[in-house]
Amino acid sequence: MTQIPVLSFQRSERDRVVAGICGGLAAALGVDATLVRLVFAVLALAGGAGILLYFALWVWTGGRHPVIAVLILALATMGLLQALGVPWSVVLGAGLLVAGLVLLARRGATLRPGGGSLFIPGIALAMAGAVVLLDHLGSSGHVFGPGALAGALVLVLAPWVWRLASERTERIRLAERAAIAARIHDSVLQTLALVQRDADDAPRVRALARRQERELRRWLYGSGYGDAETLADALAEAVADVEEAHLVRIELAMSGDAPLDDALTQVVLAAREALVNAAKHAQSDDISVYAEVEPAAVSVFVRDRGIGFDRSAVGPDRRGIAESIESRMRQAGGSATITSAPGEGTEIELTMPRGGAS
Amino acid sequence: MIRVVLVDDHELFRAGVRNELSGLVDIVGEAGSVAEATRLIREVDPEVVLLDVHLPDGGGEAVIAAVAQERPAVRFLALSVSDAAEDVIAVIRAGARGYVTKTISRDELADAIRRVAEGDAVFSPRLAGFVLDAFRSGEPMGADEELETLTPREREVLQLIARGYMYKEIAARLSLSVKTIEAHVSSVLRKLQLSTRHELARWAQERRLV
């Protein structure tokens, strides 16, 4: 915060000749009142500046008409400068500058912008004064002209820029917080609410917790939401979906990973079908998926420890699913092998050759 | 009953595990940090330490490093919610005899503790996948070639573990005894801990390990 030291004083009730201004100033400055009166007397000789200054301070201490006080003060400055033989444009510029700065300083003695009613006129006066002053200095070939103007602008604008920048940082921080709050509300709090509601349904609570854990982990450390870009991410998504929809526990293991292309997307879809098939029919909540990326091929194994089936003996719906998985893989250029026997669980192996991979 | 120390910085999780394992193993102490765990293990000398990979004052490997020398009989089984390969491999290389995820069922966890106490290695499907990945393709670079590569049989066993088969099922499938399967897994664990394999180092570095 930019503090401007402002002399604060009160009219002296005790030590007074006219209104107690000199006495008050002397008390505030810690000097003899006679000395202050002498200065005012000398200044009074300089174009009447001393007298004007006296009135300005008198009005100022009253506190009700700061603008009038400032105007008188500005006139006093102008009178003083003219008495000293300073050119008129400098006198005008200095007067405006002083008036503006005093108005600004009055606003709680700070240069930081804030809603003071005299802020805008203060800025305007100071700017006008600076321009008149600098115009004179510039036309007289003074080298400090442009630099001084830049300095004045920096002085006036810096607090604003500073505030805008800090407001922007604050806004970004708030936006981040809001995003985190929204995400936690949408996911974690929802899950906790569901867990409380379904507290007696252990498999469901477990599935909810697992899915929430995956989501949170992916959000915190992983590639974020949206479409998966690798085989591992896509399989993890498929696993999470099936776990939640069918209340089963699926263990996913990976060796290697590969970017998700069209052929691998078909593999993931086939694996998902196999998972749903196991979740629905195997009567076991223990399912494993293992995906292995080798230079020559990608293999995915979906295994359950359930009741298994004899392919020639099962109803058309289970056979249909198996055939759907096989034809999907064939069309994409791969193959599917289904191994199962009653009581021995089922394993579906999906293989997709990798063309052009080194 | 097997005497077990539980190390995890989440009290709620410890309470859950203690509750689940009651009657199956003897939980003789709990710790929530590396410093606490080190002190506790020296004091109660357990058979197995169930060890969280992430602790506030260091990783699970810090606990192993602090007590492994003076208490060589203590076995460590890493237990974590972490899916990250580097966490898994780091704690195994530090000396843990196995790794299971926190979503493991009660009976599987009790069984894993029993196997680790007997000196076996416990590979979850996920760990088997990571290990296969670590030892995949590429020429061995270390001096000891035996340490740097997996035998075809070891690879086969690991693949079946990754696919979700239990040791008993693997043994039946490969016409071997369960003991032989366990020997293969222990051999893989030894290679994982001792290997200076170039490929393994590179793999680890890619995952910001070592």
XYZ file of C-alpha atoms in Angstrom:
568
model
C 0.000 0.000 0.000
C 1.316 3.392 -0.936
C 1.021 5.680 2.062
C 1.453 9.414 1.670
C 2.342 11.090 4.915
C -0.207 13.826 5.381
C 0.223 16.488 7.952
C -2.782 16.489 10.182
C -3.331 19.387 12.472
C -6.109 21.238 14.192
C -6.664 24.935 14.650
C -5.201 25.955 17.952
C -7.735 27.157 20.507
C -5.018 28.451 22.764
C -2.353 29.959 20.542
C -4.302 32.074 18.063
C -4.071 35.454 16.386
C -6.705 35.101 13.630
C -8.093 31.531 13.432
C -5.359 29.544 15.201
C -3.985 28.111 11.949
C -0.371 29.103 12.563
C -0.585 27.945 16.186
C -1.989 24.586 15.122
C 0.621 24.086 12.406
C 3.407 25.003 14.775
C 2.132 22.490 17.341
C 1.899 19.780 14.656
C 5.357 20.546 13.279
C 6.874 21.020 16.719
C 8.261 24.481 15.984
C 7.651 27.879 17.455
C 4.427 29.522 16.299
C 6.253 32.775 15.663
C 8.419 31.076 13.051
C 5.331 29.766 11.242
C 3.744 33.202 11.339
C 6.946 34.705 9.925
C 6.887 32.232 6.988
C 3.252 33.096 6.284
C 4.092 36.799 6.410
C 6.920 36.349 3.890
C 4.672 34.228 1.669
C 1.979 36.910 1.867
C 4.417 39.210 0.085
C 4.770 36.702 -2.775
C 1.672 37.577 -4.789
C -0.528 37.183 -1.692
C 0.243 33.465 -1.556
C 0.649 33.458 2.219
C -2.777 34.938 2.789
C -4.403 32.498 0.349
C -2.562 29.580 1.936
C -3.823 30.688 5.322
C -7.440 30.715 4.100
C -6.975 27.410 2.330
C -5.793 25.764 5.533
C -8.599 27.395 7.485
C -11.238 25.956 5.141
C -9.352 22.606 5.128
C -9.436 22.235 8.898
C -13.175 22.914 8.790
C -13.354 19.724 6.711
C -16.676 20.559 5.050
C -15.435 22.226 1.864
C -12.265 20.449 0.763
C -12.706 21.471 -2.868
C -12.790 25.170 -1.992
C -9.757 24.713 0.254
C -7.909 22.996 -2.566
C -8.855 25.693 -5.055
C -7.558 28.381 -2.733
C -4.406 26.330 -2.140
C -3.919 25.984 -5.895
C -4.363 29.742 -6.317
C -1.816 30.291 -3.533
C 0.684 28.049 -5.307
C 0.119 29.868 -8.583
C 0.518 33.254 -6.908
C 3.731 32.144 -5.252
C 5.239 30.754 -8.450
C 4.287 33.825 -10.477
C 5.778 36.083 -7.813
C 8.976 34.091 -8.225
C 8.922 34.886 -11.954
C 8.054 31.396 -13.136
C 6.394 31.276 -16.607
C 2.595 31.225 -16.651
C 2.184 27.742 -18.119
C 4.353 26.290 -15.357
C 2.321 28.175 -12.768
C -0.949 26.809 -14.157
C 0.425 23.293 -14.450
C 1.833 23.306 -10.940
C -1.432 24.705 -9.549
C -3.496 21.995 -11.180
C -1.012 19.313 -10.125
C -1.029 20.472 -6.506
C -4.815 20.651 -6.448
C -5.109 17.181 -7.912
C -2.544 15.592 -5.608
C -4.071 17.186 -2.531
C -7.493 15.877 -3.485
C -6.010 12.431 -4.004
C -4.111 12.545 -0.759
C -7.226 13.549 1.107
C -8.802 10.244 0.198
C -7.477 8.392 3.216
C -3.928 9.373 2.318
C -3.475 6.491 -0.059
C -2.727 6.218 -3.760
C -4.580 2.947 -4.044
C -7.734 3.348 -6.080
C -10.966 2.876 -4.204
C -14.379 4.421 -4.408
C -13.588 7.911 -3.055
C -15.860 10.597 -4.505
C -12.934 12.964 -5.114
C -10.779 10.345 -6.759
C -11.758 10.986 -10.384
C -11.532 14.824 -10.162
C -8.239 14.443 -8.316
C -6.796 12.225 -11.040
C -8.123 14.574 -13.744
C -6.624 17.672 -12.116
C -3.252 16.032 -11.487
C -3.133 14.730 -15.066
C -4.080 18.117 -16.504
C -1.435 19.794 -14.348
C 1.181 17.265 -15.393
C 0.310 17.730 -19.052
C 0.487 21.546 -18.909
C 3.722 21.401 -16.938
C 5.317 18.828 -19.200
C 4.138 20.571 -22.330
C 6.033 23.624 -21.177
C 9.117 21.624 -20.252
C 8.903 19.773 -23.585
C 8.594 22.928 -25.677
C 11.528 24.465 -23.882
C 13.538 21.481 -25.021
C 13.841 20.015 -21.563
C 15.113 16.405 -21.697
C 13.161 15.308 -18.652
C 9.823 15.945 -20.362
C 8.989 12.492 -21.767
C 10.498 10.690 -18.823
C 8.588 12.818 -16.352
C 5.339 12.194 -18.241
C 5.970 8.465 -18.209
C 6.769 8.680 -14.518
C 3.577 10.569 -13.803
C 1.558 8.012 -15.769
C 3.191 5.118 -13.940
C 2.515 6.814 -10.627
C -1.142 7.303 -11.450
C -1.795 4.063 -13.326
C 0.369 1.597 -11.392
C -2.057 1.174 -8.502
C -4.848 0.437 -10.953
C -2.812 -2.060 -12.890
C -1.710 -3.618 -9.658
C -5.258 -3.953 -8.463
C -6.452 -5.377 -11.776
C -3.664 -7.955 -11.723
C -4.345 -8.982 -8.160
C -8.055 -9.160 -8.891
C -7.340 -11.402 -11.852
C -5.202 -13.745 -9.753
C -7.960 -13.830 -7.183
C -10.540 -14.590 -9.875
C -8.460 -17.475 -11.234
C -8.047 -18.835 -7.725
C -11.762 -18.588 -7.083
C -12.529 -20.248 -10.415
C -10.189 -23.134 -9.559
C -11.804 -23.495 -6.192
C -15.232 -23.489 -7.760
C -14.159 -26.167 -10.245
C -12.780 -28.349 -7.459
C -15.890 -27.805 -5.369
C -18.113 -28.700 -8.331
C -16.099 -31.820 -9.095
C -16.153 -32.929 -5.481
C -19.846 -32.230 -5.280
C -20.575 -34.144 -8.469
C -18.467 -37.116 -7.551
C -17.343 -37.544 -3.973
C -20.359 -36.064 -2.204
C -22.759 -37.906 -4.506
C -20.944 -41.141 -3.834
C -21.010 -40.535 -0.082
C -24.735 -39.863 -0.273
C -25.258 -43.107 -2.202
C -23.077 -45.007 0.260
C -25.188 -43.758 3.165
C -28.391 -44.706 1.394
C -27.183 -48.159 0.398
C -25.133 -48.816 3.523
C -26.600 -52.334 3.936
C -25.847 -53.340 0.368
C -22.190 -54.275 0.701
C -21.453 -55.162 -2.955
C -23.012 -51.904 -4.128
C -21.103 -49.830 -1.570
C -17.898 -51.545 -2.619
C -18.564 -50.888 -6.299
C -19.390 -47.245 -5.620
C -16.221 -46.793 -3.597
C -14.079 -48.437 -6.246
C -15.521 -46.372 -9.033
C -15.115 -43.184 -7.022
C -11.545 -44.075 -6.213
C -10.756 -44.635 -9.895
C -12.404 -41.392 -10.945
C -10.640 -39.372 -8.306
C -7.290 -40.947 -9.074
C -7.676 -40.351 -12.787
C -8.677 -36.773 -12.139
C -5.813 -36.098 -9.713
C -2.993 -37.951 -11.436
C -4.190 -39.209 -14.754
C -5.079 -38.022 -18.193
C -8.294 -36.416 -17.019
C -11.763 -37.041 -18.294
C -12.935 -37.380 -21.819
C -12.044 -39.955 -24.394
C -9.318 -42.367 -23.437
C -6.234 -42.131 -25.611
C -4.514 -45.360 -24.727
C -5.522 -48.985 -24.425
C -4.912 -48.943 -20.654
C -7.159 -45.918 -20.081
C -9.912 -47.299 -22.309
C -9.836 -50.681 -20.565
C -9.859 -48.988 -17.141
C -12.964 -47.069 -18.198
C -14.707 -50.192 -19.496
C -13.833 -52.031 -16.271
C -15.169 -49.196 -14.102
C -18.408 -49.027 -16.088
C -19.070 -52.748 -15.854
C -18.152 -52.824 -12.167
C -20.648 -50.117 -11.417
C -23.432 -51.411 -13.633
C -23.222 -55.032 -12.476
C -21.824 -54.718 -8.938
C -18.863 -56.995 -9.560
C -15.173 -56.753 -8.702
C -12.818 -56.721 -11.667
C -9.045 -56.876 -11.331
C -7.240 -55.146 -14.202
C -3.586 -55.893 -14.945
C -1.533 -54.455 -17.783
C 1.830 -55.103 -19.341
C 2.767 -52.322 -21.729
C 0.385 -49.875 -23.329
C -0.403 -48.560 -26.806
C -2.233 -45.612 -28.335
C -5.856 -46.387 -29.002
C -6.485 -46.873 -32.746
C -9.582 -48.222 -34.517
C -8.543 -51.859 -34.199
C -7.753 -51.499 -30.480
C -11.062 -49.702 -29.932
C -12.764 -52.836 -31.264
C -10.667 -54.915 -28.859
C -11.819 -52.746 -25.937
C -15.456 -53.053 -27.042
C -15.100 -56.828 -27.332
C -13.461 -56.970 -23.895
C -16.308 -54.942 -22.502
C -18.818 -57.354 -23.974
C -16.907 -60.240 -22.455
C -16.911 -58.477 -19.058
C -20.643 -57.845 -19.200
C -21.146 -61.462 -20.213
C -19.112 -62.670 -17.239
C -20.815 -60.259 -14.847
C -24.274 -61.348 -15.952
C -23.890 -65.087 -16.371
C -20.854 -66.384 -14.521
C -22.460 -66.094 -11.044
C -19.125 -64.992 -9.658
C -18.031 -61.541 -8.674
C -14.379 -62.361 -9.232
C -13.320 -61.309 -12.728
C -9.848 -60.578 -14.094
C -8.691 -58.682 -17.156
C -5.112 -58.825 -18.351
C -3.897 -56.891 -21.376
C -0.466 -57.439 -22.864
C 1.014 -55.228 -25.552
C 3.725 -57.011 -27.542
C 5.471 -55.689 -30.641
C 3.595 -58.164 -32.829
C 0.182 -58.261 -31.171
C -2.074 -57.044 -28.409
C -3.744 -59.723 -26.285
C -6.533 -59.212 -23.793
C -7.657 -61.997 -21.446
C -11.005 -61.771 -19.687
C -11.361 -64.463 -17.068
C -14.013 -65.303 -14.520
C -14.075 -67.960 -11.848
C -17.773 -68.643 -12.327
C -19.971 -71.532 -13.403
C -18.611 -71.771 -16.937
C -20.623 -73.254 -19.771
C -20.685 -75.924 -22.398
C -20.974 -74.113 -25.639
C -23.173 -76.679 -27.334
C -25.549 -76.740 -24.387
C -26.163 -73.087 -23.533
C -29.153 -71.032 -24.534
C -29.071 -68.802 -27.581
C -28.471 -65.609 -25.556
C -25.095 -66.684 -24.162
C -24.039 -68.260 -27.420
C -25.132 -65.087 -29.152
C -22.844 -62.981 -27.009
C -19.918 -65.290 -27.653
C -20.549 -65.175 -31.381
C -20.888 -61.424 -31.305
C -17.466 -61.111 -29.660
C -15.926 -63.507 -32.191
C -17.376 -61.753 -35.229
C -16.412 -58.308 -33.914
C -12.799 -59.404 -33.531
C -12.754 -61.140 -36.915
C -14.091 -58.081 -38.705
C -11.450 -55.885 -37.092
C -8.710 -58.276 -38.238
C -8.175 -60.156 -34.970
C -9.483 -63.258 -33.298
C -11.247 -64.421 -30.157
C -10.824 -67.726 -28.366
C -13.332 -68.808 -25.760
C -12.357 -71.477 -23.279
C -14.964 -72.707 -20.860
C -16.287 -75.815 -19.203
C -19.096 -76.194 -16.684
C -17.812 -75.434 -13.191
C -14.422 -74.235 -14.420
C -15.092 -70.612 -15.218
C -14.575 -68.954 -18.566
C -11.668 -67.281 -20.263
C -11.976 -65.234 -23.420
C -8.739 -64.380 -25.193
C -8.800 -61.510 -27.672
C -5.846 -61.105 -30.019
C -5.186 -58.256 -32.401
C -2.078 -58.268 -34.617
C -0.230 -54.948 -34.737
C 0.502 -53.970 -38.302
C 3.664 -51.997 -38.977
C 4.687 -51.914 -35.342
C 8.402 -52.216 -34.849
C -1.511 -67.058 14.699
C 0.857 -64.975 12.631
C 2.006 -61.841 14.452
C 1.422 -58.831 12.221
C 2.238 -55.125 12.466
C 0.046 -52.756 10.483
C 1.660 -49.626 9.047
C -0.617 -47.087 7.382
C -1.130 -43.389 8.011
C -4.912 -43.649 7.715
C -6.361 -44.675 11.030
C -9.703 -45.476 9.458
C -8.073 -47.860 7.040
C -6.090 -49.531 9.834
C -9.282 -49.994 11.820
C -10.925 -51.600 8.780
C -8.044 -54.005 8.169
C -7.787 -54.864 11.870
C -11.480 -55.599 11.934
C -11.329 -57.723 8.784
C -8.332 -59.724 9.907
C -9.490 -60.343 13.461
C -9.440 -64.058 14.142
C -7.244 -64.724 11.101
C -3.980 -63.087 12.211
C -2.713 -61.492 15.410
C -2.301 -57.721 14.963
C 0.352 -56.915 17.573
C 0.816 -53.229 16.777
C -0.013 -50.321 14.509
C 2.001 -47.373 13.265
C 1.225 -44.338 11.147
C 4.695 -43.129 10.140
C 8.171 -44.370 9.247
C 9.548 -43.330 12.677
C 6.726 -44.998 14.590
C 6.900 -48.127 12.458
C 10.657 -48.469 12.905
C 10.366 -48.185 16.687
C 7.412 -50.580 16.832
C 9.018 -53.275 14.665
C 12.176 -53.226 16.829
C 10.038 -53.507 19.927
C 7.542 -56.241 19.033
C 9.535 -58.153 16.388
C 6.570 -59.281 14.247
C 6.586 -61.991 11.589
C 4.930 -59.869 8.927
C 4.612 -56.118 8.435
C 1.697 -54.932 6.319
C 3.207 -51.815 4.862
C 1.589 -48.841 3.153
C 3.668 -47.520 0.263
C 2.981 -43.863 1.099
C 3.707 -42.546 4.592
C 3.908 -38.922 5.750
C 7.627 -39.037 6.562
C 8.813 -41.200 3.679
C 7.905 -44.205 1.583
C 7.356 -47.762 2.756
C 10.850 -48.533 1.481
C 12.239 -46.250 4.224
C 10.774 -48.566 6.873
C 12.300 -51.595 5.166
C 15.684 -49.872 4.859
C 15.653 -48.940 8.560
C 14.962 -52.398 10.027
C 15.814 -55.029 7.398
C 19.466 -55.306 8.487
C 18.841 -55.963 12.179
C 15.610 -57.913 11.760
C 16.178 -60.133 8.713
C 13.348 -62.476 9.720
C 10.661 -59.798 9.423
C 8.772 -60.097 6.124
C 7.162 -57.135 4.448
C 3.999 -57.191 2.385
C 3.209 -53.929 0.636
C -0.410 -52.845 0.674
C -1.442 -49.746 -1.193
C -4.165 -47.995 -3.096
C -1.526 -46.894 -5.544
C -1.864 -48.071 -9.120
C 1.485 -46.658 -10.123
C 4.155 -49.063 -11.324
C 6.989 -47.016 -9.813
C 5.522 -47.284 -6.296
C 5.076 -51.004 -6.645
C 8.520 -51.697 -8.045
C 10.285 -49.349 -5.585
C 8.956 -51.088 -2.516
C 9.608 -54.553 -3.994
C 13.182 -53.621 -4.853
C 13.610 -52.330 -1.303
C 12.831 -55.824 -0.059
C 9.092 -56.348 0.244
C 8.062 -59.933 -0.571
C 4.843 -59.001 -2.246
C 2.345 -56.377 -3.198
C -1.404 -56.384 -2.915
C -3.885 -53.599 -3.540
C -6.186 -52.343 -0.801
C -9.242 -53.665 -2.613
C -8.126 -57.241 -1.894
C -10.720 -59.412 -0.119
C -10.362 -60.501 3.504
C -9.522 -64.119 2.767
C -7.093 -63.267 -0.005
C -5.289 -60.844 2.311
C -5.070 -63.405 5.134
C -3.764 -65.946 2.627
C -1.203 -63.475 1.279
C 0.062 -62.765 4.831
C 0.382 -66.486 5.486
C 2.346 -67.050 2.292
C 4.675 -64.125 2.948
C 5.263 -65.379 6.525
C 6.307 -68.745 5.057
C 8.830 -66.978 2.865
C 6.921 -67.062 -0.409
C 6.421 -64.148 -2.721
C 2.950 -62.752 -3.282
C 2.282 -61.304 -6.698
C -1.084 -59.764 -7.383
C -2.172 -59.841 -11.053
C -1.290 -56.180 -11.314
C 2.234 -56.678 -9.979
C 2.718 -59.610 -12.376
C 1.792 -57.267 -15.248
C 4.271 -54.634 -14.080
C 7.059 -57.184 -13.747
C 6.430 -58.615 -17.214
C 6.550 -55.061 -18.518
C 9.831 -54.382 -16.706
C 11.519 -57.497 -18.087
C 10.106 -57.282 -21.585
C 12.217 -57.441 -24.758
C 15.630 -55.885 -25.228
C 19.065 -57.387 -24.830
C 20.362 -58.118 -21.332
C 23.101 -55.657 -20.412
C 24.210 -56.772 -16.958
C 27.100 -59.120 -16.279
C 24.893 -61.865 -14.890
C 22.575 -62.909 -17.677
C 20.651 -65.284 -15.439
C 19.548 -62.327 -13.300
C 18.684 -60.100 -16.221
C 16.062 -62.167 -17.991
C 13.045 -64.247 -17.103
C 13.009 -67.870 -18.166
C 10.155 -68.883 -20.507
C 8.608 -70.809 -17.599
C 8.762 -67.792 -15.284
C 7.193 -65.669 -17.958
C 4.460 -68.240 -18.405
C 3.752 -68.335 -14.659
C 3.637 -64.544 -14.418
C 1.295 -64.311 -17.388
C -1.106 -66.740 -15.761
C -0.969 -64.785 -12.479
C -1.718 -61.603 -14.413
C -4.651 -63.360 -16.069
C -6.131 -64.052 -12.653
C -5.172 -67.682 -12.088
C -4.378 -68.939 -8.604
C -1.195 -70.930 -7.929
C -3.209 -74.137 -7.660
C -4.803 -73.543 -11.066
C -1.469 -72.610 -12.624
C 0.114 -75.760 -11.244
C -2.662 -77.881 -12.723
C -2.451 -76.129 -16.058
C 1.315 -76.482 -16.382
C 1.390 -79.981 -14.797
C 3.669 -78.749 -12.023
C 3.392 -78.743 -8.238
C 2.277 -75.656 -6.330
C 5.720 -75.664 -4.667
C 7.372 -75.368 -8.069
C 5.130 -72.448 -8.986
C 6.086 -70.761 -5.720
C 9.746 -71.362 -6.497
C 9.335 -69.679 -9.887
C 7.649 -66.658 -8.327
C 10.348 -66.365 -5.647
C 12.981 -66.541 -8.355
C 11.278 -63.684 -10.228
C 11.181 -61.677 -6.993
C 14.922 -62.231 -6.494
C 15.676 -61.112 -10.042
C 13.497 -58.056 -9.592
C 15.377 -57.099 -6.420
C 18.883 -57.879 -7.628
C 18.761 -57.170 -11.328
C 20.902 -54.405 -12.694
C 19.313 -54.976 -16.028
C 19.677 -52.007 -18.313
C 16.143 -52.426 -19.516
C 14.810 -52.440 -15.979
C 16.728 -49.298 -15.086
C 15.473 -47.523 -18.181
C 11.948 -48.675 -17.530
C 12.180 -47.411 -13.984
C 13.631 -44.088 -15.080
C 10.822 -43.557 -17.548
C 8.528 -43.727 -14.564
C 10.752 -41.351 -12.574
C 12.104 -44.045 -10.326
C 15.677 -44.756 -9.049
